[in-house]
Short mmCIF file of C-alpha atoms in Angstrom, two decimals:
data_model
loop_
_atom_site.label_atom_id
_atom_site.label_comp_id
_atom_site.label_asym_id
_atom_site.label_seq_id
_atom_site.Cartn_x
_atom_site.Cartn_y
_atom_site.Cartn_z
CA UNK X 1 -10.89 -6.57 14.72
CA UNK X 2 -11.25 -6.08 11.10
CA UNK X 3 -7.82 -4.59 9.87
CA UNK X 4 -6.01 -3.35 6.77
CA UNK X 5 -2.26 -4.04 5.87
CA UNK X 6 -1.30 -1.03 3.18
CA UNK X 7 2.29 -2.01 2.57
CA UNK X 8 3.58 0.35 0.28
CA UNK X 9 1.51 3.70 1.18
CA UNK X 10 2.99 6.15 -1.00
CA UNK X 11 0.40 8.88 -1.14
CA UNK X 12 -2.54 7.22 0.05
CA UNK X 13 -3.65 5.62 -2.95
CA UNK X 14 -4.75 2.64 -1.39
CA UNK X 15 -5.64 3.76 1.53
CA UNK X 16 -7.94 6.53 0.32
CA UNK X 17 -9.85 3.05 -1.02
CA UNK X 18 -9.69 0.99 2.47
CA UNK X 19 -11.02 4.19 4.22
CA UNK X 20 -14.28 3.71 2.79
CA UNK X 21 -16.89 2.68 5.35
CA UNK X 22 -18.60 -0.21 3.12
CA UNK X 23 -15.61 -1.94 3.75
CA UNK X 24 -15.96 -2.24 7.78
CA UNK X 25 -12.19 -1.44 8.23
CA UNK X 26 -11.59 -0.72 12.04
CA UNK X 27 -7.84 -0.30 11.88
CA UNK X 28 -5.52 0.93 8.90
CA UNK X 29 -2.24 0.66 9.08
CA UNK X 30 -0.13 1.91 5.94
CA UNK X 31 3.34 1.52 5.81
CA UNK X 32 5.44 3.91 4.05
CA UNK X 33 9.36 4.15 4.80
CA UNK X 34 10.08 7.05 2.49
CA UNK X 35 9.85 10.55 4.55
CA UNK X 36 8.80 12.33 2.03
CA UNK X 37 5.60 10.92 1.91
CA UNK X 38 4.20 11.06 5.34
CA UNK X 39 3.26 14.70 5.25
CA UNK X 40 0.95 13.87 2.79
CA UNK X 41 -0.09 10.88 4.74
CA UNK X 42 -0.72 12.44 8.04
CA UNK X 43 -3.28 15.12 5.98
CA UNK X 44 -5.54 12.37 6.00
CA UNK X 45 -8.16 12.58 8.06
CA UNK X 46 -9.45 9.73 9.96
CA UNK X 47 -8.64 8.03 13.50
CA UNK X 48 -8.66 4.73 12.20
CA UNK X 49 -5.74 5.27 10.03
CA UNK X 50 -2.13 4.58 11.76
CA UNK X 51 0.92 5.63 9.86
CA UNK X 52 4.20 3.09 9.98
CA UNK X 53 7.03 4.79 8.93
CA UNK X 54 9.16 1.90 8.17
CA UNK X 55 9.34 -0.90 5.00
CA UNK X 56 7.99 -3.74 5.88
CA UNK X 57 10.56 -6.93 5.27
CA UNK X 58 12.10 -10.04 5.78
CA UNK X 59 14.62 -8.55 8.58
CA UNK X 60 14.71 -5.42 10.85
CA UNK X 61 16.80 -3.31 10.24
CA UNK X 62 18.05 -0.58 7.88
CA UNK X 63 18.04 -0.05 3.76
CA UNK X 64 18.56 2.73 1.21
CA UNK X 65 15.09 3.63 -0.62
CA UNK X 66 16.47 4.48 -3.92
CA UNK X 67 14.21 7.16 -5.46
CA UNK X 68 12.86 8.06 -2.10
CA UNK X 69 8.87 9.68 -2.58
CA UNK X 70 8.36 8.27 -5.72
CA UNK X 71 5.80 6.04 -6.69
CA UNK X 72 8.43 3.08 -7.93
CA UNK X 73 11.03 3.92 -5.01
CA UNK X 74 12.68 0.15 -3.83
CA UNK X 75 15.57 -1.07 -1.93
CA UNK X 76 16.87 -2.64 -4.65
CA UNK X 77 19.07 -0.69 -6.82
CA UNK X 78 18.45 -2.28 -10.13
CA UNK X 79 15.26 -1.94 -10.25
CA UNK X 80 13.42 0.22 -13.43
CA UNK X 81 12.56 3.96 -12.47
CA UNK X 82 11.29 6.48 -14.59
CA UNK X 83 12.79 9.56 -13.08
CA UNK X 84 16.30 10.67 -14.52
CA UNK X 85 17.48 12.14 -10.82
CA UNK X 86 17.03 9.76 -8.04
CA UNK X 87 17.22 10.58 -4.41
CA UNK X 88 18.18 7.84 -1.96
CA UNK X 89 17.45 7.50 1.58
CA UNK X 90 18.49 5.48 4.45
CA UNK X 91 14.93 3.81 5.60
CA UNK X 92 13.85 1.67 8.70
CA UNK X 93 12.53 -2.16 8.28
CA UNK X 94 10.89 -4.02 9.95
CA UNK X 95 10.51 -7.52 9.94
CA UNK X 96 6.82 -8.72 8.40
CA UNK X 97 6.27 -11.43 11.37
CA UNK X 98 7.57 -9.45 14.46
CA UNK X 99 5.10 -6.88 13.13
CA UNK X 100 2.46 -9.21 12.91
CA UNK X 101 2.94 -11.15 15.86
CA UNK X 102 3.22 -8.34 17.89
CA UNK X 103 0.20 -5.56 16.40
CA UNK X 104 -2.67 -8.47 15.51
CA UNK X 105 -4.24 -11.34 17.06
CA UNK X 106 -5.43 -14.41 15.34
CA UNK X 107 -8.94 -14.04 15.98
CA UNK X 108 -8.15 -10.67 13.84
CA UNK X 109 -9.67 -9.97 10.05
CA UNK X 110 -6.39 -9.18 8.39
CA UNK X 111 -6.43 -7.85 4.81
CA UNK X 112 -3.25 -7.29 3.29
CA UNK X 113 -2.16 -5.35 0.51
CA UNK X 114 1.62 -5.21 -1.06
CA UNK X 115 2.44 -2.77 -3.78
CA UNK X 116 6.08 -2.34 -2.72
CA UNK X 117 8.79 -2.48 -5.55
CA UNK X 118 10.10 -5.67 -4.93
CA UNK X 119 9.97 -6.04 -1.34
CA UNK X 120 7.10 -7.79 -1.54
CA UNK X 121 8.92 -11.26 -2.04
CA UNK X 122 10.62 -10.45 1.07
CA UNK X 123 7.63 -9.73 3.01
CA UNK X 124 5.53 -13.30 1.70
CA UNK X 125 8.72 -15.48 2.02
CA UNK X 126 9.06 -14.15 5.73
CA UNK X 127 5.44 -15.20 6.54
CA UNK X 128 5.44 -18.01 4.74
CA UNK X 129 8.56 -19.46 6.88
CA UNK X 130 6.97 -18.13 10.08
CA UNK X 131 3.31 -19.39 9.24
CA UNK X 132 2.29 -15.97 10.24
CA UNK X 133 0.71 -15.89 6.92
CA UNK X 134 -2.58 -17.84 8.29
CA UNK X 135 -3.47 -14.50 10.17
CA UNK X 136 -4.57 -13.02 6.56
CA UNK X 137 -7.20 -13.22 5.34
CA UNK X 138 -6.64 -12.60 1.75
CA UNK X 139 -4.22 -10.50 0.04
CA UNK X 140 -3.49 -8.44 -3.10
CA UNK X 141 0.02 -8.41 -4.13
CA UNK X 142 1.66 -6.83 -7.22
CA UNK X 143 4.59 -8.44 -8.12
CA UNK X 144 7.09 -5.49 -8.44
CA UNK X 145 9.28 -7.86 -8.49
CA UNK X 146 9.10 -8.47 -12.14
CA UNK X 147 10.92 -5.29 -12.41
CA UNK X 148 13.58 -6.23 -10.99
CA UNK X 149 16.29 -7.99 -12.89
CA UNK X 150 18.31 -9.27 -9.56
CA UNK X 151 15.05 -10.46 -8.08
CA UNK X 152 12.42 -11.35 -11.03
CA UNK X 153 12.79 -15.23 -10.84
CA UNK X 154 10.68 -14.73 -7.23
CA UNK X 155 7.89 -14.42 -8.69
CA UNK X 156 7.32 -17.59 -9.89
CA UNK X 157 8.14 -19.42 -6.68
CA UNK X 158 6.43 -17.08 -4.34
CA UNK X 159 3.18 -17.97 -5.94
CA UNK X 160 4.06 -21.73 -5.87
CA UNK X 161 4.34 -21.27 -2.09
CA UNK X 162 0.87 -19.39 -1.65
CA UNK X 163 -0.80 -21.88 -3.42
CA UNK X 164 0.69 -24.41 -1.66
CA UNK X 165 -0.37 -23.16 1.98
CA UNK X 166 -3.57 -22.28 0.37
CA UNK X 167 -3.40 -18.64 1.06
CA UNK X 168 -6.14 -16.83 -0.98
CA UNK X 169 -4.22 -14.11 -3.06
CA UNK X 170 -4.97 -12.21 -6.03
CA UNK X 171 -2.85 -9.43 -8.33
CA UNK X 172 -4.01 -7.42 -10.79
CA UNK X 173 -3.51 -10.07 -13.61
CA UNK X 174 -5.77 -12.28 -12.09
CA UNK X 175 -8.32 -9.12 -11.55
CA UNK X 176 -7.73 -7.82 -15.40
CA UNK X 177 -7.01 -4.61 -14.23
CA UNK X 178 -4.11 -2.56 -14.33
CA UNK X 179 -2.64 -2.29 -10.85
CA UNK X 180 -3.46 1.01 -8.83
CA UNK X 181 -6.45 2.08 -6.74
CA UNK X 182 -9.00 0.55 -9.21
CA UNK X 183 -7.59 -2.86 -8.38
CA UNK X 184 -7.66 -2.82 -4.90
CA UNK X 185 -10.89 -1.89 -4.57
CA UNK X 186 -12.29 -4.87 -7.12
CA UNK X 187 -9.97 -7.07 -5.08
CA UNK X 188 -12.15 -5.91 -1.75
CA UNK X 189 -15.27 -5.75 -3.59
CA UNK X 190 -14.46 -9.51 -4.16
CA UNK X 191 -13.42 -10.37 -0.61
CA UNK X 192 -15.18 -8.26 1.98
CA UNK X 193 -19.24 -7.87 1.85
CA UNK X 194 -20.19 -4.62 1.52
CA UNK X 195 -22.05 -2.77 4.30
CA UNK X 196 -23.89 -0.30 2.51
CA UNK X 197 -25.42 1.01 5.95
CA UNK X 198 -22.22 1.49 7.51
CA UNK X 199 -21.50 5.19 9.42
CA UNK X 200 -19.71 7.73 8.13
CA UNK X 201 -20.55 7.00 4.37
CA UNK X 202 -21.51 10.62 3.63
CA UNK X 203 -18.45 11.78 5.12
CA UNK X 204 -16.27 9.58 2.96
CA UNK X 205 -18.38 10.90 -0.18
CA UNK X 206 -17.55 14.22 0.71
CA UNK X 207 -13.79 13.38 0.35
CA UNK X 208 -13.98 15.38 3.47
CA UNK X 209 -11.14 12.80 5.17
CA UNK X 210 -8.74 13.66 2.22
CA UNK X 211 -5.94 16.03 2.48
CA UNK X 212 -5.32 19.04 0.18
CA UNK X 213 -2.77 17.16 -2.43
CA UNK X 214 -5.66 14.21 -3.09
CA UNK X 215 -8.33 16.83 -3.61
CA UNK X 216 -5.78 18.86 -6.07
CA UNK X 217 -4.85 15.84 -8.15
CA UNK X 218 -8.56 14.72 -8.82
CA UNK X 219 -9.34 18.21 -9.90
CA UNK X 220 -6.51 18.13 -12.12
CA UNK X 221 -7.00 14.69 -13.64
CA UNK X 222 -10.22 15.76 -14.70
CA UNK X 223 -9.97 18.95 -15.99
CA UNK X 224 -6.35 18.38 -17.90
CA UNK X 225 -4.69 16.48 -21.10
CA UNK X 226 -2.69 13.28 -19.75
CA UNK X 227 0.49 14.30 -20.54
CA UNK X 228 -0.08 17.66 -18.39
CA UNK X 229 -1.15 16.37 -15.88
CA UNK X 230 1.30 13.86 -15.27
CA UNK X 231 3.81 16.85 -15.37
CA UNK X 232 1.50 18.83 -12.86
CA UNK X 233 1.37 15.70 -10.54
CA UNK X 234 5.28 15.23 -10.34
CA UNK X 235 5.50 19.07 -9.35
CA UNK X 236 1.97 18.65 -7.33
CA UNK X 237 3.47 15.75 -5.35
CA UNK X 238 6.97 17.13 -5.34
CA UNK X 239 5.62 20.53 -3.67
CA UNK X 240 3.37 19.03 -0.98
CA UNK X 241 6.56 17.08 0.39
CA UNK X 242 8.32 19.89 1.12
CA UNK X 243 8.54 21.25 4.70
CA UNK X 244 9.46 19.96 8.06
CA UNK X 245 8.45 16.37 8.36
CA UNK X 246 6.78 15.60 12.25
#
């Protein structure tokens, strides 16, 4: 089975990208701790697509999110935000190899994206000790990390490792992008061959698997200033979180 890690879902970002048929994705799983995002999550529109609501780590477990919903939310405290008001909340992990192990096979296609404020050191260094890290195929990683002041040296020897095992990585320095959407897609357009006969590709055009907050902040990125629209995002985002999480 072809299969797609999104480890750090947020809104769907990513996983708006993986859902694209060219791709041949037959399982997504995106993995998104933070409550407040999964009602936007579980808009989207697709059976393939199986929502995790837990961080993905080095441990199981529990951990405060600090600046739950947020697009830089982490477990670790000093890490750079934006926002002046932070909310915090107490998060499930789960540990990276027991997840692995347990949900994939190796004759599995595994694709594996991290874009989770730090934790993403914690995830690699887990499946690096465990070897679980020869089920992937190739990952995408930005290092968060860097942000970070307890955590920042990481970096360095996290990339040592995946070198070292040989295990085909890229981030969006290597790509010469900024990191977001845009990357992750050149990063698959690298990796995976495109089937450009693949069903369902008119139905992905359509954005018709998209929930109602993706569809409102396209329309708004194109049709207002940057600075406004970043403003109109926060309250976009902030007002399709609210009601009773299932």
């Amino acid at each position: 089975m072809r299969i797609f890690l999104d480890v750090g879902a947020h809104y769907g970002e990513s996983l708006d990208i993986a859902l694209d048929p060219r791709w041949g994705f037959e399982r997504i799983y995106s993995f998104e701790p933070s409550r407040a995002c999964h009602r936007i999550l579980r808009g989207f529109r697709d059976s393939r697509v199986v929502i995790v609501p837990a961080g993905l780590s080095n441990r199981a477990g529990e951990a405060t999110l600090f600046g739950t919903g947020l697009l830089g939310a982490s477990v670790y405290a000093d890490k750079g935000q934006h926002a002046r008001h932070l909310e915090a909340e107490v998060i499930a992990l789960t540990r990276a190899t027991d997840w692995l192990r347990a949900n994939t096979s190796p004759a599995d296609e595994i694709y594996l994206k991290l874009n989770c404020e730090g934790s993403e050191c914690d995830v690699l260094d887990d499946l690096l000790d465990s070897g679980a890290i020869d089920r992937i195929r190739s990952v995408y990683v930005d290092f968060d990390v860097r942000k970070v002041p307890s955590q920042a040296h990481r970096q360095a020897f996290v990339e040592q490792r995946l070198h070292e095992r040989a295990t085909p990585f890229v981030t969006p320095g290597t790509l010469a992008l900024p990191a977001g959407a845009p990357a992750v897609r050149a990063w698959l357009a690298r990796v995976r061959p495109v089937e450009r006969a693949a069903p369902g590709r008119w139905r992905y055009r359509l954005g018709l698997h998209r929930p109602p907050y993706l569809w409102a902040s396209r329309a708004a990125r194109g049709a207002l200033p940057k600075p406004v629209y970043a403003l109109a995002a926060r309250r976009l985002g902030a007002r399709s979180r609210q009601g009773p999480v299932r």
